[in-house]
Every structure is written in C-alpha cells, then in structure tokens.
Coordinates of C-alpha atoms (C1' of nucleotides) in Angstrom, one line a residue:
Chain D
M1 CA 0.0 0.0 0.0
R2 CA 1.9 3.0 -1.3
I3 CA 1.3 6.5 0.0
P4 CA 2.3 9.6 -1.9
A5 CA 5.8 10.8 -1.3
P6 CA 5.8 13.8 1.1
N7 CA 5.2 16.8 -1.2
N8 CA 3.1 19.9 -1.0
T9 CA 0.5 18.6 1.4
P10 CA -0.2 20.6 4.5
V11 CA 1.5 18.0 6.7
A12 CA 4.7 17.8 4.7
N13 CA 6.7 18.2 7.9
E14 CA 5.6 14.7 9.0
E15 CA 9.1 13.9 10.1
V16 CA 8.5 16.4 12.9
L17 CA 5.0 15.4 13.7
F18 CA 5.5 11.6 13.7
Q19 CA 8.1 9.5 15.5
H20 CA 10.4 7.0 13.7
V21 CA 11.2 3.5 15.0
Q22 CA 13.8 1.1 13.9
F23 CA 13.3 -2.7 13.5
K24 CA 15.9 -5.3 13.0
T25 CA 15.7 -8.2 10.5
G26 CA 13.2 -10.7 11.8
Q27 CA 11.5 -8.5 14.2
R28 CA 7.7 -8.2 14.2
I29 CA 6.1 -4.8 13.8
H30 CA 2.6 -6.0 14.9
T31 CA 1.2 -9.4 15.6
I32 CA -2.2 -11.1 15.0
G33 CA -4.7 -10.3 17.6
Q34 CA -2.8 -7.3 18.9
P35 CA -5.0 -4.2 19.6
F36 CA -4.8 -1.7 16.7
E37 CA -3.5 1.8 17.5
M38 CA -1.0 2.7 14.9
L39 CA -0.4 2.8 11.2
Y40 CA 3.2 2.5 10.0
V41 CA 4.7 4.1 6.9
V42 CA 7.8 2.4 5.6
N43 CA 10.7 4.9 5.4
S44 CA 13.3 2.3 4.5
G45 CA 13.7 -1.5 4.5
F46 CA 11.7 -4.5 3.4
L47 CA 9.0 -6.4 5.1
K48 CA 6.4 -9.1 4.7
T49 CA 2.9 -9.3 6.0
V50 CA 1.4 -12.7 6.8
M51 CA -1.8 -14.4 7.9
I52 CA -1.8 -17.6 9.9
D53 CA -4.6 -20.0 9.0
E54 CA -6.3 -22.5 11.4
L55 CA -3.5 -25.1 11.0
G56 CA -0.7 -22.7 11.7
N57 CA 0.4 -22.3 8.1
E58 CA 1.8 -18.9 7.1
Q59 CA 0.3 -17.2 4.1
V60 CA 2.2 -14.2 2.8
L61 CA -0.1 -11.3 1.9
S62 CA 2.3 -8.5 0.8
F63 CA 5.9 -7.4 0.7
P64 CA 5.8 -3.7 1.8
M65 CA 8.7 -1.4 1.1
K66 CA 9.5 2.3 1.1
S67 CA 6.4 4.5 1.3
D68 CA 4.0 1.6 1.8
L69 CA 1.5 1.8 4.5
L70 CA 1.2 -1.0 7.2
G71 CA -1.5 -1.9 9.7
V72 CA -4.7 -0.9 7.8
D73 CA -6.2 -4.3 8.5
G74 CA -6.6 -3.3 12.1
I75 CA -9.0 -0.4 11.6
H76 CA -12.1 -2.4 11.1
S77 CA -12.1 -4.7 14.1
K78 CA -9.7 -2.7 16.3
F79 CA -7.3 -5.7 16.3
H80 CA -4.7 -6.7 13.7
T81 CA -5.7 -9.7 11.6
S82 CA -2.2 -10.1 10.1
E83 CA 1.3 -9.7 11.2
A84 CA 4.2 -7.7 9.7
V85 CA 7.8 -8.9 9.9
A86 CA 10.9 -7.1 8.9
L87 CA 12.9 -8.9 6.1
S88 CA 15.7 -6.4 6.5
D89 CA 16.6 -3.7 9.0
C90 CA 13.8 -1.1 8.7
D91 CA 13.0 2.5 9.6
L92 CA 9.2 3.0 10.1
I93 CA 7.2 6.2 10.7
L94 CA 4.7 5.8 13.5
V95 CA 1.2 7.2 12.7
P96 CA -1.2 7.0 15.6
F97 CA -4.6 6.5 14.1
K98 CA -6.3 8.9 16.5
K99 CA -3.9 11.6 15.6
L100 CA -4.4 10.9 11.9
T101 CA -8.1 11.2 12.0
A102 CA -7.8 14.3 14.2
L103 CA -5.5 15.9 11.7
G104 CA -7.9 14.9 8.9
K105 CA -10.4 17.3 10.2
T106 CA -8.2 20.3 9.8
Y107 CA -6.5 19.0 6.6
P108 CA -9.2 17.6 4.3
E109 CA -6.6 16.6 1.8
L110 CA -5.1 14.2 4.3
E111 CA -8.4 12.5 4.8
H112 CA -8.9 12.3 1.0
A113 CA -5.5 10.8 0.6
M114 CA -6.3 8.1 3.1
Y115 CA -9.4 7.1 1.1
G116 CA -7.2 7.0 -2.0
V117 CA -4.6 4.9 -0.4
M118 CA -7.1 2.4 0.9
S119 CA -9.0 2.3 -2.4
R120 CA -5.7 1.6 -4.2
E121 CA -4.9 -1.2 -1.8
L122 CA -8.3 -2.6 -2.5
V123 CA -7.7 -2.5 -6.2
R124 CA -4.3 -4.1 -5.8
E125 CA -5.8 -6.9 -3.8
Q126 CA -8.4 -7.4 -6.5
A127 CA -5.6 -7.8 -9.1
M128 CA -4.1 -10.3 -6.8
I129 CA -7.3 -12.3 -6.5
C130 CA -7.6 -12.1 -10.3
M131 CA -4.1 -13.5 -10.7
L132 CA -4.6 -16.3 -8.2
G133 CA -7.9 -17.2 -9.9
T134 CA -6.7 -17.4 -13.5
L135 CA -2.9 -17.5 -14.0
S136 CA -0.6 -20.4 -14.5
A137 CA 2.6 -20.8 -12.4
E138 CA 4.7 -19.1 -15.1
G139 CA 2.2 -16.2 -15.3
R140 CA 2.3 -15.7 -11.6
V141 CA 6.1 -15.7 -11.3
A142 CA 6.4 -13.4 -14.3
R143 CA 3.9 -10.9 -12.8
F144 CA 5.6 -11.1 -9.5
L145 CA 8.9 -10.1 -11.1
V146 CA 7.3 -7.4 -13.1
S147 CA 5.6 -6.0 -10.0
L148 CA 8.9 -5.9 -8.1
S149 CA 10.7 -4.3 -11.0
D150 CA 8.0 -1.6 -11.2
R151 CA 8.2 -0.9 -7.5
F152 CA 12.0 -0.8 -7.4
S153 CA 11.9 1.6 -10.4
Q154 CA 9.4 3.8 -8.6
M155 CA 11.8 3.9 -5.6
G156 CA 14.6 5.1 -7.8
Y157 CA 16.4 1.8 -7.9
S158 CA 17.3 -0.2 -11.0
H159 CA 14.3 -1.9 -12.6
R160 CA 16.6 -4.4 -14.4
I161 CA 18.7 -5.8 -11.6
F162 CA 17.6 -6.3 -8.0
N163 CA 17.9 -8.6 -5.1
L164 CA 15.0 -10.7 -3.8
R165 CA 14.8 -10.1 -0.1
M166 CA 12.5 -13.1 0.4
T167 CA 12.9 -16.8 0.2
R168 CA 11.4 -19.0 -2.5
H169 CA 9.1 -20.3 0.1
E170 CA 7.8 -16.8 0.9
I171 CA 7.4 -16.1 -2.8
G172 CA 5.5 -19.3 -3.3
S173 CA 3.3 -18.5 -0.4
Y174 CA 2.6 -15.1 -1.8
I175 CA 1.6 -16.3 -5.3
G176 CA 0.1 -19.6 -4.3
L177 CA 2.7 -22.0 -5.4
T178 CA 5.2 -24.4 -3.8
L179 CA 8.8 -23.3 -3.4
E180 CA 9.9 -26.0 -5.9
T181 CA 7.6 -24.7 -8.5
V182 CA 8.9 -21.1 -8.0
S183 CA 12.4 -22.4 -8.3
R184 CA 11.7 -24.4 -11.5
T185 CA 9.8 -21.5 -13.1
L186 CA 12.7 -19.1 -12.4
S187 CA 15.0 -21.6 -14.0
A188 CA 12.8 -21.9 -17.0
L189 CA 12.6 -18.1 -17.5
H190 CA 16.4 -18.1 -17.2
E191 CA 16.7 -20.9 -19.7
I192 CA 14.7 -19.0 -22.4
G193 CA 16.7 -15.9 -21.6
W194 CA 14.0 -13.5 -20.3
I195 CA 15.7 -13.2 -17.0
S196 CA 19.0 -14.2 -15.3
V197 CA 18.9 -15.8 -11.9
D198 CA 21.7 -16.2 -9.4
Q199 CA 20.2 -17.1 -6.1
K200 CA 18.5 -13.9 -4.9
T201 CA 19.9 -11.7 -7.6
I202 CA 17.5 -11.2 -10.5
E203 CA 18.3 -9.5 -13.8
I204 CA 15.3 -8.8 -16.0
K205 CA 16.2 -9.2 -19.7
D206 CA 12.9 -8.9 -21.4
L207 CA 10.4 -7.0 -19.3
N208 CA 7.7 -6.8 -22.0
A209 CA 7.8 -10.6 -22.6
L210 CA 7.3 -11.0 -18.8
R211 CA 4.4 -8.5 -18.8
N212 CA 2.6 -10.4 -21.6
L213 CA 3.4 -13.9 -20.5
R214 CA 0.4 -16.2 -20.2
R215 CA 1.9 -19.6 -20.7
L216 CA 5.3 -21.0 -21.4
P217 CA 6.1 -23.8 -23.9
T218 CA 6.5 -27.1 -22.1
A219 CA 10.0 -28.3 -21.1
K220 CA 9.7 -31.0 -23.8
A221 CA 8.9 -28.4 -26.5
R222 CA 11.8 -26.4 -25.3
K223 CA 14.2 -29.3 -25.7
E224 CA 13.0 -30.0 -29.2
K225 CA 14.2 -26.6 -30.3
K226 CA 18.0 -26.7 -29.9
T227 CA 18.8 -23.2 -28.6
A228 CA 17.2 -21.1 -26.0
A229 CA 17.5 -18.2 -28.4
A230 CA 15.3 -19.9 -31.0
V231 CA 12.6 -20.5 -28.4
A232 CA 12.8 -16.9 -27.2
A233 CA 12.3 -15.7 -30.8
A234 CA 9.3 -18.0 -31.2
M235 CA 7.8 -16.7 -28.0
S236 CA 8.1 -13.1 -28.9
R237 CA 6.6 -13.7 -32.3
Q238 CA 3.7 -15.5 -30.6
Q239 CA 3.2 -12.5 -28.3
Q240 CA 3.3 -9.7 -30.7
N241 CA -0.5 -9.3 -30.9
A242 CA -1.0 -9.7 -27.2
G243 CA -2.5 -6.6 -25.6
Q244 CA -0.8 -4.6 -22.9
A245 CA -0.8 -6.7 -19.8
A246 CA -2.4 -5.2 -16.7
S247 CA 0.1 -4.3 -14.1
L248 CA 0.1 -6.3 -10.9
Chain S
M1 CA -18.5 -4.8 1.6
R2 CA -21.2 -4.5 4.3
I3 CA -22.0 -1.2 5.9
P4 CA -23.8 -0.8 9.3
A5 CA -27.6 -0.9 9.1
P6 CA -29.0 2.6 9.5
N7 CA -29.1 3.2 13.2
N8 CA -28.5 6.1 15.5
T9 CA -25.9 7.8 13.3
P10 CA -26.4 11.5 12.6
V11 CA -27.4 10.6 9.0
A12 CA -30.0 8.0 9.9
N13 CA -32.4 9.8 7.6
E14 CA -30.4 8.7 4.5
E15 CA -33.6 7.8 2.7
V16 CA -34.3 11.5 2.5
L17 CA -30.7 12.6 1.9
F18 CA -29.9 10.0 -0.8
Q19 CA -31.8 9.0 -3.9
H20 CA -32.7 5.4 -4.8
V21 CA -32.4 3.8 -8.2
Q22 CA -33.8 0.6 -9.6
F23 CA -31.9 -1.8 -11.8
K24 CA -33.3 -4.7 -13.7
T25 CA -31.6 -8.2 -13.9
G26 CA -28.6 -8.0 -16.2
Q27 CA -28.2 -4.2 -16.1
R28 CA -24.8 -2.7 -15.3
I29 CA -24.5 -0.3 -12.4
H30 CA -21.1 0.9 -13.5
T31 CA -18.6 -0.2 -16.1
I32 CA -14.9 -0.5 -16.3
G33 CA -13.2 2.8 -17.2
Q34 CA -16.3 4.9 -16.3
P35 CA -15.5 8.1 -14.2
F36 CA -16.1 7.6 -10.6
E37 CA -18.7 9.8 -8.9
M38 CA -20.9 7.6 -6.8
L39 CA -20.9 4.9 -4.2
Y40 CA -23.9 2.6 -4.1
V41 CA -25.4 0.9 -1.1
V42 CA -27.5 -2.2 -2.0
N43 CA -31.0 -1.9 -0.5
S44 CA -32.3 -5.0 -2.1
G45 CA -31.3 -7.5 -4.8
F46 CA -28.2 -9.4 -5.7
L47 CA -25.3 -8.4 -7.9
K48 CA -21.9 -9.5 -9.1
T49 CA -18.8 -7.4 -9.6
V50 CA -16.3 -8.5 -12.2
M51 CA -12.9 -7.5 -13.7
I52 CA -12.1 -8.2 -17.3
D53 CA -8.5 -9.3 -18.0
E54 CA -6.4 -8.6 -21.1
L55 CA -8.0 -11.4 -23.0
G56 CA -11.6 -10.4 -22.3
N57 CA -12.1 -13.1 -19.6
E58 CA -14.5 -12.2 -16.8
Q59 CA -13.3 -12.7 -13.3
V60 CA -15.9 -12.4 -10.6
L61 CA -14.7 -10.4 -7.6
S62 CA -17.7 -10.4 -5.3
F63 CA -21.4 -11.0 -5.0
P64 CA -22.8 -7.9 -3.2
M65 CA -26.2 -8.1 -1.5
K66 CA -28.3 -6.0 0.9
S67 CA -26.3 -3.5 2.8
D68 CA -23.1 -4.0 0.8
L69 CA -21.2 -1.1 -0.6
L70 CA -20.4 -0.8 -4.3
G71 CA -18.0 1.3 -6.3
V72 CA -15.1 1.8 -3.8
D73 CA -12.6 0.7 -6.4
G74 CA -13.1 4.0 -8.2
I75 CA -11.9 6.3 -5.4
H76 CA -8.2 5.8 -6.0
S77 CA -7.9 6.5 -9.7
K78 CA -11.2 8.4 -10.2
F79 CA -12.2 5.6 -12.6
H80 CA -13.9 2.3 -12.0
T81 CA -11.6 -0.7 -12.5
S82 CA -14.4 -3.2 -12.2
E83 CA -18.0 -3.4 -13.3
A84 CA -21.1 -4.3 -11.3
V85 CA -24.0 -6.2 -12.8
A86 CA -27.4 -6.9 -11.3
L87 CA -28.1 -10.7 -10.9
S88 CA -31.7 -9.8 -9.9
D89 CA -33.8 -6.7 -9.9
C90 CA -32.1 -4.4 -7.5
D91 CA -32.8 -1.2 -5.5
L92 CA -29.7 0.8 -4.8
I93 CA -29.1 3.9 -2.7
L94 CA -26.9 6.5 -4.6
V95 CA -24.2 8.1 -2.5
P96 CA -22.4 10.9 -4.3
F97 CA -18.8 10.7 -3.0
K98 CA -18.4 14.5 -2.8
K99 CA -21.5 14.7 -0.7
L100 CA -20.2 11.9 1.5
T101 CA -16.9 13.5 2.2
A102 CA -18.6 16.8 2.8
L103 CA -20.9 15.2 5.4
G104 CA -18.0 13.5 6.9
K105 CA -16.6 16.8 8.1
T106 CA -19.7 17.6 10.1
Y107 CA -20.3 14.0 11.2
P108 CA -17.0 12.5 12.2
E109 CA -18.7 9.1 12.9
L110 CA -19.5 8.9 9.3
E111 CA -15.9 9.3 8.2
H112 CA -14.8 6.8 10.8
A113 CA -17.5 4.4 9.5
M114 CA -16.1 4.7 6.0
Y115 CA -12.6 3.8 7.2
G116 CA -14.1 0.8 9.0
V117 CA -16.0 -0.4 5.9
M118 CA -12.9 -0.1 3.7
S119 CA -10.7 -1.8 6.2
R120 CA -13.2 -4.6 6.5
E121 CA -13.3 -5.1 2.8
L122 CA -9.5 -5.2 2.8
V123 CA -9.6 -7.9 5.4
R124 CA -12.2 -9.8 3.4
E125 CA -10.1 -9.7 0.3
Q126 CA -7.1 -10.9 2.3
A127 CA -9.1 -13.9 3.4
M128 CA -10.0 -14.5 -0.3
I129 CA -6.4 -14.3 -1.3
C130 CA -5.5 -16.8 1.5
M131 CA -8.2 -19.1 0.3
L132 CA -7.2 -19.0 -3.3
G133 CA -3.6 -19.5 -2.3
T134 CA -4.1 -22.6 -0.1
L135 CA -7.4 -24.4 -0.3
S136 CA -8.4 -27.3 -2.5
A137 CA -11.5 -27.3 -4.6
E138 CA -13.6 -28.9 -1.9
G139 CA -12.4 -26.4 0.6
R140 CA -13.2 -23.4 -1.6
V141 CA -16.7 -24.6 -2.5
A142 CA -17.4 -25.4 1.2
R143 CA -16.3 -21.9 2.3
F144 CA -18.3 -20.3 -0.4
L145 CA -21.4 -22.1 0.8
V146 CA -20.6 -21.2 4.5
S147 CA -20.1 -17.6 3.5
L148 CA -23.4 -17.4 1.7
S149 CA -25.1 -19.1 4.6
D150 CA -23.7 -16.5 7.0
R151 CA -24.7 -13.6 4.9
F152 CA -28.2 -14.8 4.3
S153 CA -28.5 -15.4 8.0
Q154 CA -27.4 -11.9 8.7
M155 CA -30.0 -10.6 6.3
G156 CA -32.7 -12.5 8.3
Y157 CA -33.1 -15.3 5.7
S158 CA -32.7 -19.0 6.3
H159 CA -29.1 -20.1 6.7
R160 CA -30.1 -23.6 5.9
I161 CA -31.9 -23.4 2.6
F162 CA -31.3 -20.7 0.0
N163 CA -31.1 -20.2 -3.7
L164 CA -27.9 -19.5 -5.6
R165 CA -28.5 -16.5 -7.7
M166 CA -25.4 -17.1 -9.8
T167 CA -24.4 -19.8 -12.3
R168 CA -21.8 -22.5 -11.7
H169 CA -19.6 -20.6 -14.1
E170 CA -19.8 -17.4 -12.0
I171 CA -19.1 -19.4 -8.8
G172 CA -16.1 -21.0 -10.4
S173 CA -14.8 -17.7 -11.6
Y174 CA -15.2 -16.3 -8.1
I175 CA -13.4 -19.1 -6.3
G176 CA -10.9 -19.9 -9.0
L177 CA -12.3 -23.2 -10.4
T178 CA -13.9 -24.4 -13.6
L179 CA -17.7 -24.8 -13.7
E180 CA -17.3 -28.5 -14.0
T181 CA -15.2 -28.8 -10.9
V182 CA -17.8 -26.7 -9.0
S183 CA -20.6 -29.0 -10.2
R184 CA -18.6 -32.1 -9.3
T185 CA -17.8 -30.8 -5.9
L186 CA -21.4 -29.9 -5.1
S187 CA -22.4 -33.4 -6.2
A188 CA -19.7 -34.9 -3.9
L189 CA -20.8 -32.8 -0.9
H190 CA -24.4 -33.9 -1.7
E191 CA -23.3 -37.6 -1.9
I192 CA -21.8 -37.5 1.6
G193 CA -24.8 -35.8 2.9
W194 CA -23.4 -32.5 4.1
I195 CA -25.6 -30.6 1.7
S196 CA -28.5 -31.2 -0.6
V197 CA -28.3 -29.7 -4.1
D198 CA -31.1 -29.3 -6.6
Q199 CA -30.0 -27.0 -9.4
K200 CA -29.8 -23.5 -7.7
T201 CA -31.4 -24.6 -4.5
I202 CA -28.9 -25.5 -1.7
E203 CA -29.8 -27.0 1.6
I204 CA -27.0 -27.0 4.2
K205 CA -27.1 -30.2 6.3
D206 CA -23.9 -30.0 8.3
L207 CA -22.6 -26.4 8.5
N208 CA -19.8 -27.3 11.0
A209 CA -18.5 -30.0 8.7
L210 CA -18.4 -27.5 5.9
R211 CA -16.7 -24.9 8.1
N212 CA -13.9 -27.3 9.0
L213 CA -13.5 -28.9 5.6
R214 CA -9.9 -29.1 4.3
R215 CA -10.0 -32.1 2.1
L216 CA -12.5 -34.7 1.1
P217 CA -11.8 -38.4 0.7
T218 CA -11.3 -39.4 -2.9
A219 CA -14.2 -40.7 -5.0
K220 CA -12.5 -44.1 -5.0
A221 CA -12.3 -44.1 -1.2
R222 CA -15.9 -43.1 -1.0
K223 CA -17.0 -46.0 -3.1
E224 CA -15.1 -48.5 -0.9
K225 CA -17.2 -47.6 2.1
K226 CA -20.6 -48.7 1.3
T227 CA -22.9 -45.9 2.5
A228 CA -22.6 -42.2 2.4
A229 CA -23.5 -42.1 6.1
A230 CA -20.4 -44.2 7.0
V231 CA -18.2 -41.8 5.2
A232 CA -19.8 -38.8 6.8
A233 CA -19.3 -40.4 10.2
A234 CA -15.6 -41.0 9.4
M235 CA -15.2 -37.5 8.3
S236 CA -16.7 -35.9 11.4
R237 CA -14.5 -38.1 13.6
Q238 CA -11.5 -37.0 11.6
Q239 CA -12.5 -33.4 12.1
Q240 CA -13.2 -33.3 15.8
N241 CA -9.9 -31.8 16.8
A242 CA -9.8 -29.3 14.0
G243 CA -9.8 -25.8 15.3
Q244 CA -12.6 -23.3 14.6
A245 CA -12.3 -22.4 10.9
A246 CA -11.9 -18.8 10.1
S247 CA -15.0 -17.4 8.4
L248 CA -14.7 -16.4 4.8
Chain L
dC1 C1' 34.6 -24.4 10.0
dG2 C1' 30.6 -26.7 10.9
dA3 C1' 25.6 -26.6 11.3
dT4 C1' 21.6 -25.0 9.4
dA5 C1' 18.7 -22.9 6.3
dC6 C1' 18.0 -22.3 1.5
dC7 C1' 17.9 -23.7 -3.3
dT8 C1' 17.9 -26.8 -7.4
dT9 C1' 16.5 -30.7 -10.0
dG10 C1' 14.4 -35.3 -10.9
dA11 C1' 10.7 -38.9 -10.6
dT12 C1' 6.2 -39.8 -9.4
dT13 C1' 1.5 -38.9 -7.8
dC14 C1' -2.6 -36.5 -7.5
dG15 C1' -6.0 -33.0 -8.5
dT16 C1' -8.0 -30.1 -11.7
dT17 C1' -8.8 -28.9 -16.3
dT18 C1' -10.1 -29.9 -20.8
dC19 C1' -12.8 -32.1 -24.1
dA20 C1' -17.1 -34.3 -25.0
dA21 C1' -21.7 -35.9 -24.7
dT22 C1' -26.2 -35.8 -22.5
dA23 C1' -29.8 -33.8 -19.7
dA24 C1' -32.4 -30.4 -17.5
dT25 C1' -34.3 -25.7 -17.3
dC26 C1' -35.7 -21.2 -18.9
dG27 C1' -37.6 -17.9 -21.8
dT28 C1' -40.0 -16.9 -25.9
dG29 C1' -43.1 -16.9 -29.6
dG30 C1' -46.1 -19.6 -32.5
Chain Y
dC1 C1' -49.9 -24.4 -23.9
dC2 C1' -46.3 -26.6 -25.9
dA3 C1' -42.5 -26.6 -29.0
dC4 C1' -38.2 -24.5 -29.8
dG5 C1' -33.6 -22.9 -29.2
dA6 C1' -30.5 -21.2 -25.9
dT7 C1' -28.5 -21.4 -21.6
dT8 C1' -27.1 -24.0 -17.7
dA9 C1' -25.9 -28.2 -15.3
dT10 C1' -24.2 -33.0 -14.8
dT11 C1' -21.1 -36.6 -15.7
dG12 C1' -17.2 -39.3 -17.8
dA13 C1' -12.6 -40.1 -19.8
dA14 C1' -8.2 -38.4 -20.9
dA15 C1' -4.5 -34.9 -20.6
dC16 C1' -2.0 -31.8 -18.2
dG17 C1' 0.2 -29.0 -14.5
dA18 C1' 1.6 -28.5 -10.0
dA19 C1' 2.4 -30.8 -5.6
dT20 C1' 4.9 -34.1 -3.3
dC21 C1' 8.7 -37.0 -2.2
dA22 C1' 13.5 -37.3 -2.4
dA23 C1' 18.4 -36.3 -3.0
dG24 C1' 22.3 -33.4 -3.6
dG25 C1' 24.2 -28.9 -3.8
dT26 C1' 25.1 -24.1 -2.2
dA27 C1' 24.9 -20.1 0.7
dT28 C1' 24.7 -18.2 5.4
dC29 C1' 25.5 -17.4 10.2
dG30 C1' 27.4 -18.1 14.5

DNA sequence: CGATACCTTGATTCGTTTCAATAATCGTGG
DNA sequence: CCACGATTATTGAAACGAATCAAGGTATCG
C-alpha cells in the first residue's frame, strides 16, 4: 500500500509530527490479535505481512517497502488480523490512528489521501485475486517479477537488476505455489533468456515478454528446439499481438 | 462490503438525503473505465462485480447483496476498475462521493465508519487471497457455501436453505475453479450428505463439517465404504480436533 | 569451520482442467 | 400451452500441470 511521497501537502513536515522507530531483520512490527493503534509508513527497508490459518500455516499477503502503509487491516475490528515482519533492518514512521483522524479534520486533503490509499490497496488486492484465480505458475512468477521491477523503479532503484529479499518459500506462499515450482519456473525463465537468476539476484532481460506472459512452452517443446534463443524468438513472435498486460 | 444498518448515526435519515435507483436483472450499475462519482449501497437484490482481464475473460470479484457497498474501487484512480451487474432486480441507494466527504466533516462518525468499511473489505479480500492460495476445490466450495449461509442469516433469511443467484460458471470464476469442478464438488458434498443440491437450491445439512473442511476423501475411497453415512461419520471423527475455521 | 537454512533438480503422484456428450431448465413466440 | 432454441448443469474419460517426495548442492551465520 503505497502513499504519496511527502510533497506539498499541509503535513509535509511529517518527520517532525511523527516519530520513527527502527526494527531489525526478523522483528515483528505487529502481531495477529494485537490491539490496533498505529499505522506505519515504511521509510526504508523491506517487510512481509502474513496471515496464519487454522492449521498454523503462514500465508504471505504482501511485501511492503519504502512508502508503503502498514496496519490498515486493524482499523475495522480494532485488532490486527495479520502480522508484519521485517525482512531487513527497517525504519518506520509511526502514525497513531487517532492523531491521523484528528489531523484529517483540519486538513481535508489528508483524509482524502487516506481514502485514496485504501482504495488503491483494495484494487491491488483485487488484481491479486484475479491473478490467483486465473494465471498459471509461469504467469504468476512473471507478474511477481514485473511488479517488483515496477516498485524498485518507482523507488529510484534499477528496474533491471535487483535482489529478492524473500525466500522461494515466501514467494511461493505469496503467489500460491510451492517453493519447488517457484524455483523451477525461475530456472525456465532463465533458460529462455528472459531473466537471469543467481540465487537472490534477478536480472530482467525482457520486461515486455514477462508482462505479456500467459503460458510458457513445455520443457519438452523447449528441448526439441535446440537453442534457448530460438525459443525466445518464437515466443516473442507468438506474443506480438497480445494486448498490454495489466500491471500487478 | 457491508455497511452498518442505518441506526443512530447522525445521518439516519439517509432515505431522505440520498436517492434510490432501480436496476433490472442484467443491467450494469457501473462499467470499467467509467469516471467515478458515486458509491452505491445495496438496499435489495443481488449483484456481481467483475474484472475483465487482457484477453476479455471475466473474473468475478464479489457477490454484493443487501447493505453491501459498491464502487469503492473507483476512489483511488477516479475511474472504476471493475464493473457491477445486477443478478436480480435491485434497489440501490446513490451516495455521491463528494456529498459523503462533505458530510464526513460535520459528522466524524460517518468518516470513521467509512474507514471501517474499507478496512473490513480489505480484510475480506485478504481472506479471499488466503483461500485461493491454499485451499483445495472442496475447501473453496465449502467456504463459499458457508459464507453465503452466514450472509443470508445476517439478512434475516434462512441459513439452511437458499437459492444461488449465480451460475456455476460465476461461482467457479469467483473461487478460481472451472464450472465442471464446482458442479462435481457440489455433487460430492451432496453424496456424503453435508448438503443437498437441486439446481440452484442449496440446503445445508452440516454447517460445521463445511466450516472445518480441508480435504474430502477421494471418490474411490468413498466407493469403498458402502454408505454415504459411514463416510460422513468417518469425516466428522477426523475433524473433531480441527480448530474453529476462520470465516470467509 | 561446521551446522543450518535455503535452493535446485528429478521422478512420481494427484487434483483439476479440458474435451465431450447428455440432460435439465428457462424464456419466448407460434 | 407446448415446442423451440439457448443457456445452464451434470457426468465421464483423458490430458496436463503443479504438488509431493527425495536427494544433492550451495549459501549463510554463529
């Protein structure tokens, strides 16, 4: 859940108004069942949010990073229904919800921004539901990579090369696959030359191909063609008349 | 997205403040790309909301009914990203967003209620993501039925017997399955006696079993045991130490 | 440096989709 | 009112994709 970078809003001096807190890798920002009091804006670092189902299985819901908003799930019931964990050392801005709503009265733009942020998160989750409901394993992994690329790019980092801060298991949980399938799919995308994978380092080589990906040729079909390059060429031909993919 | 029934809020006379509109079965309330101006509260009737992906496939996102809120997806980008279709004749309350935010300033409770509603919808969608990421076909269908049962019950209707207003295809789209799998799963649940299915009429016979369902015995295993009753008994034994299932 | 967590890859199994054929239901107009 | 076509639902058989089981390899952290 991204919020606008501090700009010309009436509360641009939020660094003064709101306290910061640091969390170390592995620390929990809030836990399931904990009373809701604060929202948190990520100032730096990487996190995950997870739900725990009846059997104790973790399900990853999001990977918040700089300028994303945390803790909104607690507004409704006054208790958090998910937990947030730091995947790296983090610096978070504390936003007491009471204070926020109070400020909203004097600064209508702030209130409006909150509606916007929550609405956007709703739309993002809808896209997620759509993906989980319709896409194959390859499509999910591809969209996940594209989404990361877009977000890193928005943060001013390279959209071509980046490090995954999460494990294959966490990725799989996020996009509804097993860690083995994630690993295999990354290898397949590597094999056809759309990305390059070295452990947690990802290099995107053909972002458009990833954006438009619906289904990959089978491993058997790939072996029949001799070179990865030939397959890649065939794929891009096949995809020329595919519409612009919706962003994750 | 349910909103509180009109009670002692300062805007309890919403019937006066806000206009009603009727929609006939099949009519669209709003379409994708349409400029956002209004929210809609369902006063009566049943609807579906859908996204259309790049290839023109419909994906069902929700089945709003009485007291649910429609159109929130448009707040963020000022355009609707989904469309809402009436599955039966409907009566909707029009809520111009401008008017709502204006009223929010004089009635802080209203503004707070909006945050609550949006937060709840966020949590609901998270549960949906969790379901799509982890549950088998049987689990999904079971949760879908439980969810409908709960909602009908909240609306004062029977939680035991109700009519599905949507097709198997729409159900499948909603929970990420093909219509054939939905049909087969309903038949299987019927066979073991947890529900009774006759076309669109569903009778829930064992709500708790449905709530706790994770996986059904295979059709082969079911045939080995002679009677459906024996299987049902085995299943409930197997489920006695399952925790309370989270509601959809 | 050793222990542990994480990743890759292969073989096999299992569940869901796909394809296909039949049946039931609904709405509509003769 | 019934016949008609169209939509919706059921069921079976086969194909496919992802999960599971299993083993070996590689990074990471104390």
